[in-house]
Tab-separated table of C-alpha atoms in Angstrom:
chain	number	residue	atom	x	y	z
A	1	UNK	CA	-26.774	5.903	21.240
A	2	UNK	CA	-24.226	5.075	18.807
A	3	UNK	CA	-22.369	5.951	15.215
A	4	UNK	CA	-22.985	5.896	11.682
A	5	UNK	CA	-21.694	6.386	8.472
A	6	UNK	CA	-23.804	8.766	6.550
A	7	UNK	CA	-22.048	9.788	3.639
A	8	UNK	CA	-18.899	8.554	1.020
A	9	UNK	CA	-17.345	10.163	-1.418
A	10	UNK	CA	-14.314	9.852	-3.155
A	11	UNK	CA	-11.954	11.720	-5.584
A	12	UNK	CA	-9.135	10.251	-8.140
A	13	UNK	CA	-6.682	12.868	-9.790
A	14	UNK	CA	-7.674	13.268	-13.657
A	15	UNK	CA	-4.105	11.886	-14.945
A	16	UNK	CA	-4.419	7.963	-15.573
A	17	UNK	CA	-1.435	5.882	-16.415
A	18	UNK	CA	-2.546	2.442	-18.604
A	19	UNK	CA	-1.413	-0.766	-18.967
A	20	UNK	CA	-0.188	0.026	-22.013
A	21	UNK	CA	1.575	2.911	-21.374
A	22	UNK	CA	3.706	0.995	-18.833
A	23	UNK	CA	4.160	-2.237	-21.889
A	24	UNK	CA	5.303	0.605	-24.122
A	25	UNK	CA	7.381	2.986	-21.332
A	26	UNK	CA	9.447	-0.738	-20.248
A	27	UNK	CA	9.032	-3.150	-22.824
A	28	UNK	CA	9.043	-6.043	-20.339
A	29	UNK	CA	5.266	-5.882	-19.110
A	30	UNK	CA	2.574	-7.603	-21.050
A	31	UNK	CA	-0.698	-5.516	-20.203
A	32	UNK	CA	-2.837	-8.674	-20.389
A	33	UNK	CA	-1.188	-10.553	-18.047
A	34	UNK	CA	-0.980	-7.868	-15.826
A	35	UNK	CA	-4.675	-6.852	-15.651
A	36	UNK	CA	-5.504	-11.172	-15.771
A	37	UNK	CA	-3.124	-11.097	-13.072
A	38	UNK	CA	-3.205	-8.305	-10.329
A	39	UNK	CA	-6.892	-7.026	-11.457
A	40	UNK	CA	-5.348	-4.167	-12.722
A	41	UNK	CA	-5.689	-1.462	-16.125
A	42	UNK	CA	-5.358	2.047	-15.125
A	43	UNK	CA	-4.294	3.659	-12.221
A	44	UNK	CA	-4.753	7.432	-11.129
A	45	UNK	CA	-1.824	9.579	-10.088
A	46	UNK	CA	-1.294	13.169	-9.368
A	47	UNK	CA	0.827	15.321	-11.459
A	48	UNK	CA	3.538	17.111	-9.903
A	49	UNK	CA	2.203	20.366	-8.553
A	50	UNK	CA	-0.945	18.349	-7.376
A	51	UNK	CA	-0.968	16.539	-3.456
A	52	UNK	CA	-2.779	14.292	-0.991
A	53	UNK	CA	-4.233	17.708	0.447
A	54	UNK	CA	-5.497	18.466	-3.035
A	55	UNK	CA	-7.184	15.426	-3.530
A	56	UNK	CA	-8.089	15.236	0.174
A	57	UNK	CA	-10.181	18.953	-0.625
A	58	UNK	CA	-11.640	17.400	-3.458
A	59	UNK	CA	-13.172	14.699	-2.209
A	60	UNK	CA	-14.650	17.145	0.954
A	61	UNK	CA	-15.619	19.142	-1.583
A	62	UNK	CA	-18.475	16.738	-2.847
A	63	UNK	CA	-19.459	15.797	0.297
A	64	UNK	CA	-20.530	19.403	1.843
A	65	UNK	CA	-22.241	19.541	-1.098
A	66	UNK	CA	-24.763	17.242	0.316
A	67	UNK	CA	-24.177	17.918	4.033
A	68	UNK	CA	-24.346	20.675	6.110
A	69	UNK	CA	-20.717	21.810	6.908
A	70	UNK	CA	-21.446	23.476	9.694
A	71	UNK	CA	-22.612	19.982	11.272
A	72	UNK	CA	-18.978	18.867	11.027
A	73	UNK	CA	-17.378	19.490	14.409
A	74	UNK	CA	-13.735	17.118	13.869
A	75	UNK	CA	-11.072	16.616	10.737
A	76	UNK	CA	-9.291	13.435	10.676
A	77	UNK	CA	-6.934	13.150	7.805
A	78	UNK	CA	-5.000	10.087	7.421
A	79	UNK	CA	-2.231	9.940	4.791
A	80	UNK	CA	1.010	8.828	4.441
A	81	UNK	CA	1.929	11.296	1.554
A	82	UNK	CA	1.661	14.821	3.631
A	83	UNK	CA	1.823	18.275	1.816
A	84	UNK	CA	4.280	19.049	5.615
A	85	UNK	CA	6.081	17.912	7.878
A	86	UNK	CA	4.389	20.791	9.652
A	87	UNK	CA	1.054	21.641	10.532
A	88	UNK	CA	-1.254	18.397	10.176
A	89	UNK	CA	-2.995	18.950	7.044
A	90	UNK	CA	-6.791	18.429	8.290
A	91	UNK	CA	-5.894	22.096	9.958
A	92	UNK	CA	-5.435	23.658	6.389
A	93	UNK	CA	-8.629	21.736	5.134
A	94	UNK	CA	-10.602	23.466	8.095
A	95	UNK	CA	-10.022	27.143	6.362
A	96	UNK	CA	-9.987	25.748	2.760
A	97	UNK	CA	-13.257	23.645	3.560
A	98	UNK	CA	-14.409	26.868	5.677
A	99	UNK	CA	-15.370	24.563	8.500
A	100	UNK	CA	-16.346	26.038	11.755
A	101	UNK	CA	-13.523	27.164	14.078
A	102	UNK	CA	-14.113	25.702	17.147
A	103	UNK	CA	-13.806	22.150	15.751
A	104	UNK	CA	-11.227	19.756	16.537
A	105	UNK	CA	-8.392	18.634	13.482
A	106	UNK	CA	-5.528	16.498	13.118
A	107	UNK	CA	-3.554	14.130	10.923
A	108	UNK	CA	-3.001	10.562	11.459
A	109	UNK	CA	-0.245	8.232	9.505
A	110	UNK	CA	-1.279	4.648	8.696
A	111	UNK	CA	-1.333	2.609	5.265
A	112	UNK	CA	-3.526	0.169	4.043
A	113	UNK	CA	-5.174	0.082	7.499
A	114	UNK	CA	-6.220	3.713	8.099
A	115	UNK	CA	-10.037	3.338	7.378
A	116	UNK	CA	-10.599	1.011	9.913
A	117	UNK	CA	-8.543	2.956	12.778
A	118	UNK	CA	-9.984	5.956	11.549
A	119	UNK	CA	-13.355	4.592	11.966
A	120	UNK	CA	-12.581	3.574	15.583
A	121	UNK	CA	-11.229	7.103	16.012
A	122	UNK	CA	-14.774	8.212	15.208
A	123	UNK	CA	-16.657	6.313	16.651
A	124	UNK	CA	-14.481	6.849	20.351
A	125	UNK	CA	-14.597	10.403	19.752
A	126	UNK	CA	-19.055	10.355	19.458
A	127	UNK	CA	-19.561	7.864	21.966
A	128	UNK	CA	-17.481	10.040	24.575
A	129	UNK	CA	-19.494	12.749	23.697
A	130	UNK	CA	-16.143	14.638	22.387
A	131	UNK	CA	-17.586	14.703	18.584
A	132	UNK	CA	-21.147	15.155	16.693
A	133	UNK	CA	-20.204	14.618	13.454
A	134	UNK	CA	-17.073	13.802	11.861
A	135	UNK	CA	-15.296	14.588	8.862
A	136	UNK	CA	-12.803	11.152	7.756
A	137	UNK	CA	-10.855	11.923	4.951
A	138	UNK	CA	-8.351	9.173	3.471
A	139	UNK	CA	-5.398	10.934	1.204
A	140	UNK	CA	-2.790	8.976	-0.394
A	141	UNK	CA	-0.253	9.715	-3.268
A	142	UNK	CA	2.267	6.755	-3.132
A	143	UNK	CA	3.186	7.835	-6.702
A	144	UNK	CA	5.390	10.930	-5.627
A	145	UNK	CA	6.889	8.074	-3.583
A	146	UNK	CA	7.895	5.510	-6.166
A	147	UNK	CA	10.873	5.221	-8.677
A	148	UNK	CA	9.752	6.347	-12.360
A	149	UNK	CA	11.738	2.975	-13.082
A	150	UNK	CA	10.111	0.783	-10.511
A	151	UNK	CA	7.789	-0.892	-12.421
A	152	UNK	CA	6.516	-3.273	-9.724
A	153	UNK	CA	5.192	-0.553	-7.804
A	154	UNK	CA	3.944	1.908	-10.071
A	155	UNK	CA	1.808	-0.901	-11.472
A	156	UNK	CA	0.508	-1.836	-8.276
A	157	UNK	CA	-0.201	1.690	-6.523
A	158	UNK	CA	-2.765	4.566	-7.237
A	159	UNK	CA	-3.320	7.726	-6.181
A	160	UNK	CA	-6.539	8.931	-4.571
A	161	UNK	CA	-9.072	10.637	-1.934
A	162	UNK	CA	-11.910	9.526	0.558
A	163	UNK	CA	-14.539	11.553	2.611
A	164	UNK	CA	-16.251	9.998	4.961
A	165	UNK	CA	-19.047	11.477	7.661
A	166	UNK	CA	-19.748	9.650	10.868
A	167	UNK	CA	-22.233	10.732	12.706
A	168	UNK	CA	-23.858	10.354	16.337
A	169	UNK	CA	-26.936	8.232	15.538
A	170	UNK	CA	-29.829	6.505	18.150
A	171	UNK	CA	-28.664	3.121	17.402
A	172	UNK	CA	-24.608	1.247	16.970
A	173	UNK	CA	-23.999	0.840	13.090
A	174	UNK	CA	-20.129	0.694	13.577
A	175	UNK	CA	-19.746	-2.624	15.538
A	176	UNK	CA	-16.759	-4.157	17.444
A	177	UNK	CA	-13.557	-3.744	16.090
A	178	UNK	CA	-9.788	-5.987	15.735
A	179	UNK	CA	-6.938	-4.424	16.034
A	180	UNK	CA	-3.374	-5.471	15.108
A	181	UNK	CA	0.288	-4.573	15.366
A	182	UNK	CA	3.602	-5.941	14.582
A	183	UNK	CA	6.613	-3.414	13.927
A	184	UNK	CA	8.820	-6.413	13.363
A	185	UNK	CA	7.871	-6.007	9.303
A	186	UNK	CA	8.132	-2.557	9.205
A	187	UNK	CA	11.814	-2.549	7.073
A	188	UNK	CA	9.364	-4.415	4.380
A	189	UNK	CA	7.379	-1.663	3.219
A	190	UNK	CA	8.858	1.371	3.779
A	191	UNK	CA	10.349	5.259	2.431
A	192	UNK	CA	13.418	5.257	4.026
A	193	UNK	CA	14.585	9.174	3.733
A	194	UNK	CA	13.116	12.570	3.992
A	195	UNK	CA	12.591	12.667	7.171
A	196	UNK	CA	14.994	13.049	10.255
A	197	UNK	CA	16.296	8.969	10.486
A	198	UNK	CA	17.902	9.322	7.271
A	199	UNK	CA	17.947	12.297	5.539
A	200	UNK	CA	16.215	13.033	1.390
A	201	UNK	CA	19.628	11.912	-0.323
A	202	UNK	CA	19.690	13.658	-3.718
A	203	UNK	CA	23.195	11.327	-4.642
A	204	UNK	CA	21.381	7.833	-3.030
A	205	UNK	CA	22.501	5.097	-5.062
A	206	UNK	CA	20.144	2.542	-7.464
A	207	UNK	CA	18.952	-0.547	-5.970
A	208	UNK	CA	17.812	-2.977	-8.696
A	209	UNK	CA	16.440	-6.375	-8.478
A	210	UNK	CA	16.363	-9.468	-10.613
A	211	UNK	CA	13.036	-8.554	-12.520
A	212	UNK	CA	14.992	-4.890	-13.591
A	213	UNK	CA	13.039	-2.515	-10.981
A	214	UNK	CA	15.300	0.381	-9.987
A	215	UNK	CA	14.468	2.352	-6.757
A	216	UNK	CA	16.995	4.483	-4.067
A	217	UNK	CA	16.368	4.591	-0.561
A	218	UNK	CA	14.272	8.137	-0.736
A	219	UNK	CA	11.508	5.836	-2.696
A	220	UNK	CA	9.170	3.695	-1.647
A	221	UNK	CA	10.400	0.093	-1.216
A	222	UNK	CA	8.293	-2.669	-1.016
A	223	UNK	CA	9.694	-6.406	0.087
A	224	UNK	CA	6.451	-8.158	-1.997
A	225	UNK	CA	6.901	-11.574	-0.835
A	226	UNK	CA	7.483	-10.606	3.368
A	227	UNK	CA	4.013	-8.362	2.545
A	228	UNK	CA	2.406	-11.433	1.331
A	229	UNK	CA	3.924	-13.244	4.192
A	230	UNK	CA	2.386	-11.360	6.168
A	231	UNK	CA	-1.040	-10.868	4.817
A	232	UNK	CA	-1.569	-14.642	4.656
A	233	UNK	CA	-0.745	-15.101	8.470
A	234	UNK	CA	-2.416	-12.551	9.448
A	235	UNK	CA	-5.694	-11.965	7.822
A	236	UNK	CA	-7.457	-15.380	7.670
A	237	UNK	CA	-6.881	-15.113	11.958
A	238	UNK	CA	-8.223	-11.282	11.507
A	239	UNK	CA	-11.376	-12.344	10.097
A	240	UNK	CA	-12.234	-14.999	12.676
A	241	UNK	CA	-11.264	-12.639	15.442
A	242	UNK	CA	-13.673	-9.796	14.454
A	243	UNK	CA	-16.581	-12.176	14.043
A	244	UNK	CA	-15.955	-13.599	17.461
A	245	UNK	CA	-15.836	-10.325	18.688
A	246	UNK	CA	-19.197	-9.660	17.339
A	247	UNK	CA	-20.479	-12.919	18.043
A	248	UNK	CA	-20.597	-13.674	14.159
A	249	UNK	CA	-20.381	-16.220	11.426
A	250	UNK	CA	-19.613	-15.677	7.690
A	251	UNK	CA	-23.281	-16.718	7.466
A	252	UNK	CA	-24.435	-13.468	9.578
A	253	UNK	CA	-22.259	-11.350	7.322
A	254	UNK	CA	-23.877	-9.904	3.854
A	255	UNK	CA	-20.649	-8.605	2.251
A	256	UNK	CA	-17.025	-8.422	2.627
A	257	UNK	CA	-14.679	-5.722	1.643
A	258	UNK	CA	-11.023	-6.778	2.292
A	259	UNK	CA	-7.910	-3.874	1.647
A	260	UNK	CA	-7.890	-3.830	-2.692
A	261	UNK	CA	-3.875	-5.299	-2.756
A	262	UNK	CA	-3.904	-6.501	-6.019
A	263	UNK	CA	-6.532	-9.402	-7.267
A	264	UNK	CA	-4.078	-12.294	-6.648
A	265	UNK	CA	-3.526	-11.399	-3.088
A	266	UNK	CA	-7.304	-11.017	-2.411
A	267	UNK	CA	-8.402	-13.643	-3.949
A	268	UNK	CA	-5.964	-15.770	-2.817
A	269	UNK	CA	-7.211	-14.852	0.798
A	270	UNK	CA	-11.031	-15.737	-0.369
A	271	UNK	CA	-10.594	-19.243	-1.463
A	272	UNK	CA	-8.109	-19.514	2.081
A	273	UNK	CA	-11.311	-18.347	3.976
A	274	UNK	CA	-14.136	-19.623	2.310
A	275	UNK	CA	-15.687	-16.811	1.743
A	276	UNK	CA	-18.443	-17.363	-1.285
A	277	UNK	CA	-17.668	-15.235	-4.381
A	278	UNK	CA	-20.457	-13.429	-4.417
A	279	UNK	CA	-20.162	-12.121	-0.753
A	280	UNK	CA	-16.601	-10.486	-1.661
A	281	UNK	CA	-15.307	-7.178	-3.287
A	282	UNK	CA	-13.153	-7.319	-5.601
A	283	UNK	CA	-11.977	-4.769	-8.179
A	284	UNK	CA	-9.392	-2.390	-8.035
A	285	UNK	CA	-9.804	-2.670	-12.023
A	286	UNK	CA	-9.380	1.365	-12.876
A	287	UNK	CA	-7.797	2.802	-9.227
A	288	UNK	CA	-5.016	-0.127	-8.478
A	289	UNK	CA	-4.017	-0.128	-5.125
A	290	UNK	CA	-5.184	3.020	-3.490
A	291	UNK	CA	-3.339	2.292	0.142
A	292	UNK	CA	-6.407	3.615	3.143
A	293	UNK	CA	-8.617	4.363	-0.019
A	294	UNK	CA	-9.184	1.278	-1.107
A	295	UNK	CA	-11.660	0.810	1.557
A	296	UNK	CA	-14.067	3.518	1.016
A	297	UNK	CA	-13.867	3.119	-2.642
A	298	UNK	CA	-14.995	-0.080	-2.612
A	299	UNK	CA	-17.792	0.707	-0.158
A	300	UNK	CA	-18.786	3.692	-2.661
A	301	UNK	CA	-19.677	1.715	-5.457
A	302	UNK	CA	-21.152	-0.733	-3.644
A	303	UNK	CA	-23.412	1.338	-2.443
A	304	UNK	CA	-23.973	3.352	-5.361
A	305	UNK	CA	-24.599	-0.328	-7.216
A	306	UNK	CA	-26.781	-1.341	-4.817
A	307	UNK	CA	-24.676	-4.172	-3.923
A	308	UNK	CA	-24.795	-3.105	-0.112
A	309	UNK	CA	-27.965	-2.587	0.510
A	310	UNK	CA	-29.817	-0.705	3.913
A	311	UNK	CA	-29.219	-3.332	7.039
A	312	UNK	CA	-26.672	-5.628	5.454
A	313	UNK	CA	-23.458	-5.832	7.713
A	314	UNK	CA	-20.398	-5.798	5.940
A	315	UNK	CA	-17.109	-6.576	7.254
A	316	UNK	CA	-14.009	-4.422	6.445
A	317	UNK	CA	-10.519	-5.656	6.676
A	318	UNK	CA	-7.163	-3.480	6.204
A	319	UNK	CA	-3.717	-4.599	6.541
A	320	UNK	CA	-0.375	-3.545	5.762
A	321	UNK	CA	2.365	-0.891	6.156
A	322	UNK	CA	3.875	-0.970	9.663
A	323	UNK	CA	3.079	-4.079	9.983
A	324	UNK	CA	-0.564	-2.966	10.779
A	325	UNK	CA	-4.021	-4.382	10.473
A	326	UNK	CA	-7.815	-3.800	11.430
A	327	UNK	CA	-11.402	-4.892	10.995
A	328	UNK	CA	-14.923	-3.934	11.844
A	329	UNK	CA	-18.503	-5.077	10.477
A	330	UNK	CA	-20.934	-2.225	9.701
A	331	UNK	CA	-24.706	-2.238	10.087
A	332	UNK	CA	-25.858	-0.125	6.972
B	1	UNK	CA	-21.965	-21.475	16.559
B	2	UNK	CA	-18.613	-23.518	17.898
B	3	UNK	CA	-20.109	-26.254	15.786
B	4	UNK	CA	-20.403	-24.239	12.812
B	5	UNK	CA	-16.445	-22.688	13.334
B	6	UNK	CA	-15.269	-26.195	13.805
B	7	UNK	CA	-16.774	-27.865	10.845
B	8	UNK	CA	-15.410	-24.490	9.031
B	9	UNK	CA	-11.651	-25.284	10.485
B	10	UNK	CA	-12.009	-28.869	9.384
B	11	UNK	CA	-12.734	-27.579	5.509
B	12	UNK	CA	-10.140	-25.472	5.585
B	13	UNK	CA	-7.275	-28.257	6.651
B	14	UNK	CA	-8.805	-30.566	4.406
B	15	UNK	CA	-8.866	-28.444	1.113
B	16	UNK	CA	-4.867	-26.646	2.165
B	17	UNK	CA	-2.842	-29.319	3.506
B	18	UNK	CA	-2.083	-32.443	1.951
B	19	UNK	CA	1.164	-34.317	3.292
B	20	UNK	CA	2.432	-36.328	0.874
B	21	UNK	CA	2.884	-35.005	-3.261
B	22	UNK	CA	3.352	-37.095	-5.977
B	23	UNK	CA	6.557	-35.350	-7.879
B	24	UNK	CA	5.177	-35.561	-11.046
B	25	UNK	CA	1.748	-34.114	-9.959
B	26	UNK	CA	3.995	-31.227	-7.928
B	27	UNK	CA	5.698	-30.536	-11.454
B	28	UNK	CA	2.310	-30.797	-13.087
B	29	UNK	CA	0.340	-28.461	-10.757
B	30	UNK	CA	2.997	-25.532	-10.185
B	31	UNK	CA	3.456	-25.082	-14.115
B	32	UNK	CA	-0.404	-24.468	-13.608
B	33	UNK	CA	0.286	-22.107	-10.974
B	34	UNK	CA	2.556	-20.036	-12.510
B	35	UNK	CA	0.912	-20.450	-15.675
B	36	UNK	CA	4.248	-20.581	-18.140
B	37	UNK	CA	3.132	-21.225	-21.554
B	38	UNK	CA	4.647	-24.310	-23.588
B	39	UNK	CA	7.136	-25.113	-20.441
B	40	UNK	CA	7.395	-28.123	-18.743
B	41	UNK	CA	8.699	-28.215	-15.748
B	42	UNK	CA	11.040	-30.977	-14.241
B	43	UNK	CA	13.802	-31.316	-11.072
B	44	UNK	CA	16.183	-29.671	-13.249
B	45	UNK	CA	14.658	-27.299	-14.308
B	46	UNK	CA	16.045	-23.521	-13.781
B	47	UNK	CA	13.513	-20.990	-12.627
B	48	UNK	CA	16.220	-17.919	-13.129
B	49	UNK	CA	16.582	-19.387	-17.044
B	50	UNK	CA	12.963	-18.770	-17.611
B	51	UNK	CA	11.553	-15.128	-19.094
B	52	UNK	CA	8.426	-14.923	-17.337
B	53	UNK	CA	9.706	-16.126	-13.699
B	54	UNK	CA	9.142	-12.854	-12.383
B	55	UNK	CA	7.945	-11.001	-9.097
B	56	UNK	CA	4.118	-12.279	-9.980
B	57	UNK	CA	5.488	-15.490	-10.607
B	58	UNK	CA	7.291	-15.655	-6.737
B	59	UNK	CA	3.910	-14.177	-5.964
B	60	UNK	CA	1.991	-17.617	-7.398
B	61	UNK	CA	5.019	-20.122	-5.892
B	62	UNK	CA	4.250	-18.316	-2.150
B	63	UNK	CA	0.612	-19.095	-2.656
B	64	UNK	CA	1.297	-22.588	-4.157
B	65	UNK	CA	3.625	-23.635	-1.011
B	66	UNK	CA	1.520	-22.304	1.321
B	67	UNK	CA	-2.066	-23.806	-0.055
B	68	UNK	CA	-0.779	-27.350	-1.233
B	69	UNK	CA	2.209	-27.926	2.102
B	70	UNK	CA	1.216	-24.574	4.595
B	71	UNK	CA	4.606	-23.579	4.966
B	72	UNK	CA	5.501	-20.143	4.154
B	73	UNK	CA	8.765	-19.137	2.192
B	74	UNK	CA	10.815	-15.896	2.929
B	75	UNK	CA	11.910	-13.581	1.023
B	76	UNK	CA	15.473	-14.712	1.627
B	77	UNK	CA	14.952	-17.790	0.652
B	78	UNK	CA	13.141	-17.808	-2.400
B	79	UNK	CA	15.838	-15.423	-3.905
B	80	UNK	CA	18.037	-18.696	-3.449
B	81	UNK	CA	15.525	-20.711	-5.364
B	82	UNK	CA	17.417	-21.574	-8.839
B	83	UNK	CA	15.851	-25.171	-9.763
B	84	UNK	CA	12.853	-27.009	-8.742
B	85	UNK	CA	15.022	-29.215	-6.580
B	86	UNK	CA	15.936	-26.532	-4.479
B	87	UNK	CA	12.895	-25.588	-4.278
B	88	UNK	CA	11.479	-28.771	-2.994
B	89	UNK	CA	14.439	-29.255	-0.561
B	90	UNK	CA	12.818	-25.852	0.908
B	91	UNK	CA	9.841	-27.751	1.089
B	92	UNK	CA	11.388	-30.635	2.414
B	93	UNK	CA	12.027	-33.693	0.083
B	94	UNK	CA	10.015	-35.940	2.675
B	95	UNK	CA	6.818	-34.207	1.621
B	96	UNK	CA	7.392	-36.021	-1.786
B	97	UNK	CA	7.125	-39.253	-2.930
């Protein structure tokens, strides 16, 4: 016995902000050499009354319109941007979703990584015969987290949903996984009030740097060179760790799908790895960087294009926030 | 397979570490890198004086060091970056010649 994924879906809110719109808004941006640059034009965010558990209903929505609801017997939400402190949001999306009752449901908190953990999650929960069929839903809104004068960031992030089903199937299509931690970074990427460390501060004081971003300490923060640091230690080391673990090349592998950073990142990481062009994902062209939605985005389309096709095995790779990283190949 | 992962490894050194850089070639290939337009760079020359030496540009001269020397820079320490020179000093001058 084993697990598979048997359905993605994803939602974006409707509001897009441009390229252009951020050239015009700061006058210090050139849209071209942005989107040449980080692989980025528009990005999706929420407007104000809209949230992560919005978007997170959304993208359910589409998928129990193809799949029997009353199959689903867990809620995993992962999301870093929760609608409460209090109750996990995955319980809400059991009555709004009108899921059975005597499922299981519960929030986890993890960045760029989620997908993969929540995948493991998943797949531990079926293979222990504690699950059926699972409902994975990736929700992130980093833009009710950022500065509106933090340019950096609001280029880089998007907002955005991902529904996932895994399912108890005869044969193992979610392979070994790599895990990784290091709390050492965590300062680097970080919201550092609202919660109960430091308090929301509505008088915080403006932290600027030398390329004019403004942010307080109840925004998101982002140290961009430590993250790239990071990301070039770690992942080149990630990728030959999870195809040792499944007793792998690149040459047994039919597609890769790393965490969508921004283009310059990723593709920096290809040419590191050698991994062929035409084996990699990259676009993050209309979403930007969508945080644990990246992931499922990316194996959406590729799907939908016919890009992965039925018995390739594609790797997945996230890594970031916390410091924290995964990867897995899947048997489609 | 080990075969396979070592001839990989082998690539990989080959094509991101080279020990020695010419100075003018250094100059040369980082004004590629962080593809300033009409700007030549030299030792002098004052990264904080330039427009476009932004947070995409510290982005490219991370991803320069580490591909063409493998050493990594920190945050820290490319905030103190002002001219080339200092930033080859972080490289350490005796990867030059």
């Amino acid at each position: 016995m084993g697990t598979k994924i048997v359905a993605i879906n994803t939602y974006l809110p409707e509001k897009i902000i441009t390229n252009q719109q951020l050239e015009n808004d700061f006058k210090r941006w050139d849209s071209e050499k942005i989107e040449a640059k980080l692989g980025i034009r528009n990005r999706h965010v929420v407007k104000d009354d809209e949230t992560a558990l919005d978007l997170a209903y959304n993208a359910s929505l589409k998928t129990i319109k193809e799949y029997d609801k009353n199959k689903i017997d867990f809620v995993i939400l992962c999301t870093q941007s929760p609608d409460y402190f209090l109750p996990s949001g995955a319980c809400i999306l059991q009555n709004k979703l009108g899921l059975r009752t005597n499922i299981g449901a519960f929030d986890f908190n993890l960045g760029c990584s989620g997908y993969i953990y929540g995948l493991a999650i998943a797949k531990g929960l079926i293979n222990n015969n504690l699950a059926n069929s699972i409902l994975l839903i990736m929700s992130e809104t980093y833009s009710k987290h950022i500065h509106k004068k933090d340019l950096a960031n609001l280029t880089i992030f998007g907002d955005g949903a991902a529904s996932t089903i895994i399912e108890k199937s005869e044969n193992e299509h979610i392979l070994e996984f790599v895990f990784g931690t290091d709390g050492s970074g965590f300062e680097n990427l970080i919201v550092k009030n609202g919660a109960f460390r430091k308090k929301y501060d509505p008088n915080a004081p403006q932290i600027s740097d030398n390329s004019g971003n403004i942010w307080t300490d109840n925004n998101l923060f982002m140290n961009g060179p430590e993250i790239f640091n990071f990301t070039i230690e770690k992942v080149p080391k990630l990728v030959d760790e999870i195809l040792n673990k499944n007793e792998m090349t690149l040459n047994d592998i039919d597609f890769i799908i790393f965490h969508q950073a921004n283009k310059y990142i990723i593709e920096y990481l290809r040419r590191k790895i050698n991994i062929p062009k035409e084996k990699f994902y990259s676009n993050m062209l209309d979403t930007g960087n969508t945080v644990s939605v990246t992931i499922p985005l990316a194996l959406e389309y590729s799907i939908n294009n016919k890009i992965i096709k039925r018995g390739d095995k594609v790797l997945l790779c996230g890594f970031g926030v916390g410091y924290s990283w995964g990867a897995t190949i899947i048997k489609f | 397979m080990v075969l396979v992962l070592a001839i990989h490894g082998e690539l990989q050194l080959l094509s991101f570490k080279i020990y020695k850089m010419k100075k003018d070639i250094f100059y040369k290939e980082l004004a590629e890198y962080l593809e300033f337009e009409n700007i030549e760079l030299k030792e002098d020359t004052n990264l904080n004086s330039i427009s476009e030496y932004d947070s995409l540009a510290q982005m490219s001269i991370i991803a320069f060091i580490d591909e063409k020397f493998n050493i990594k820079l920190s945050a820290e320490q490319l905030r103190k970056i002002t001219t080339i020179k200092s930033l080859m000093k972080l490289i350490g001058i005796n990867n030059f010649e």
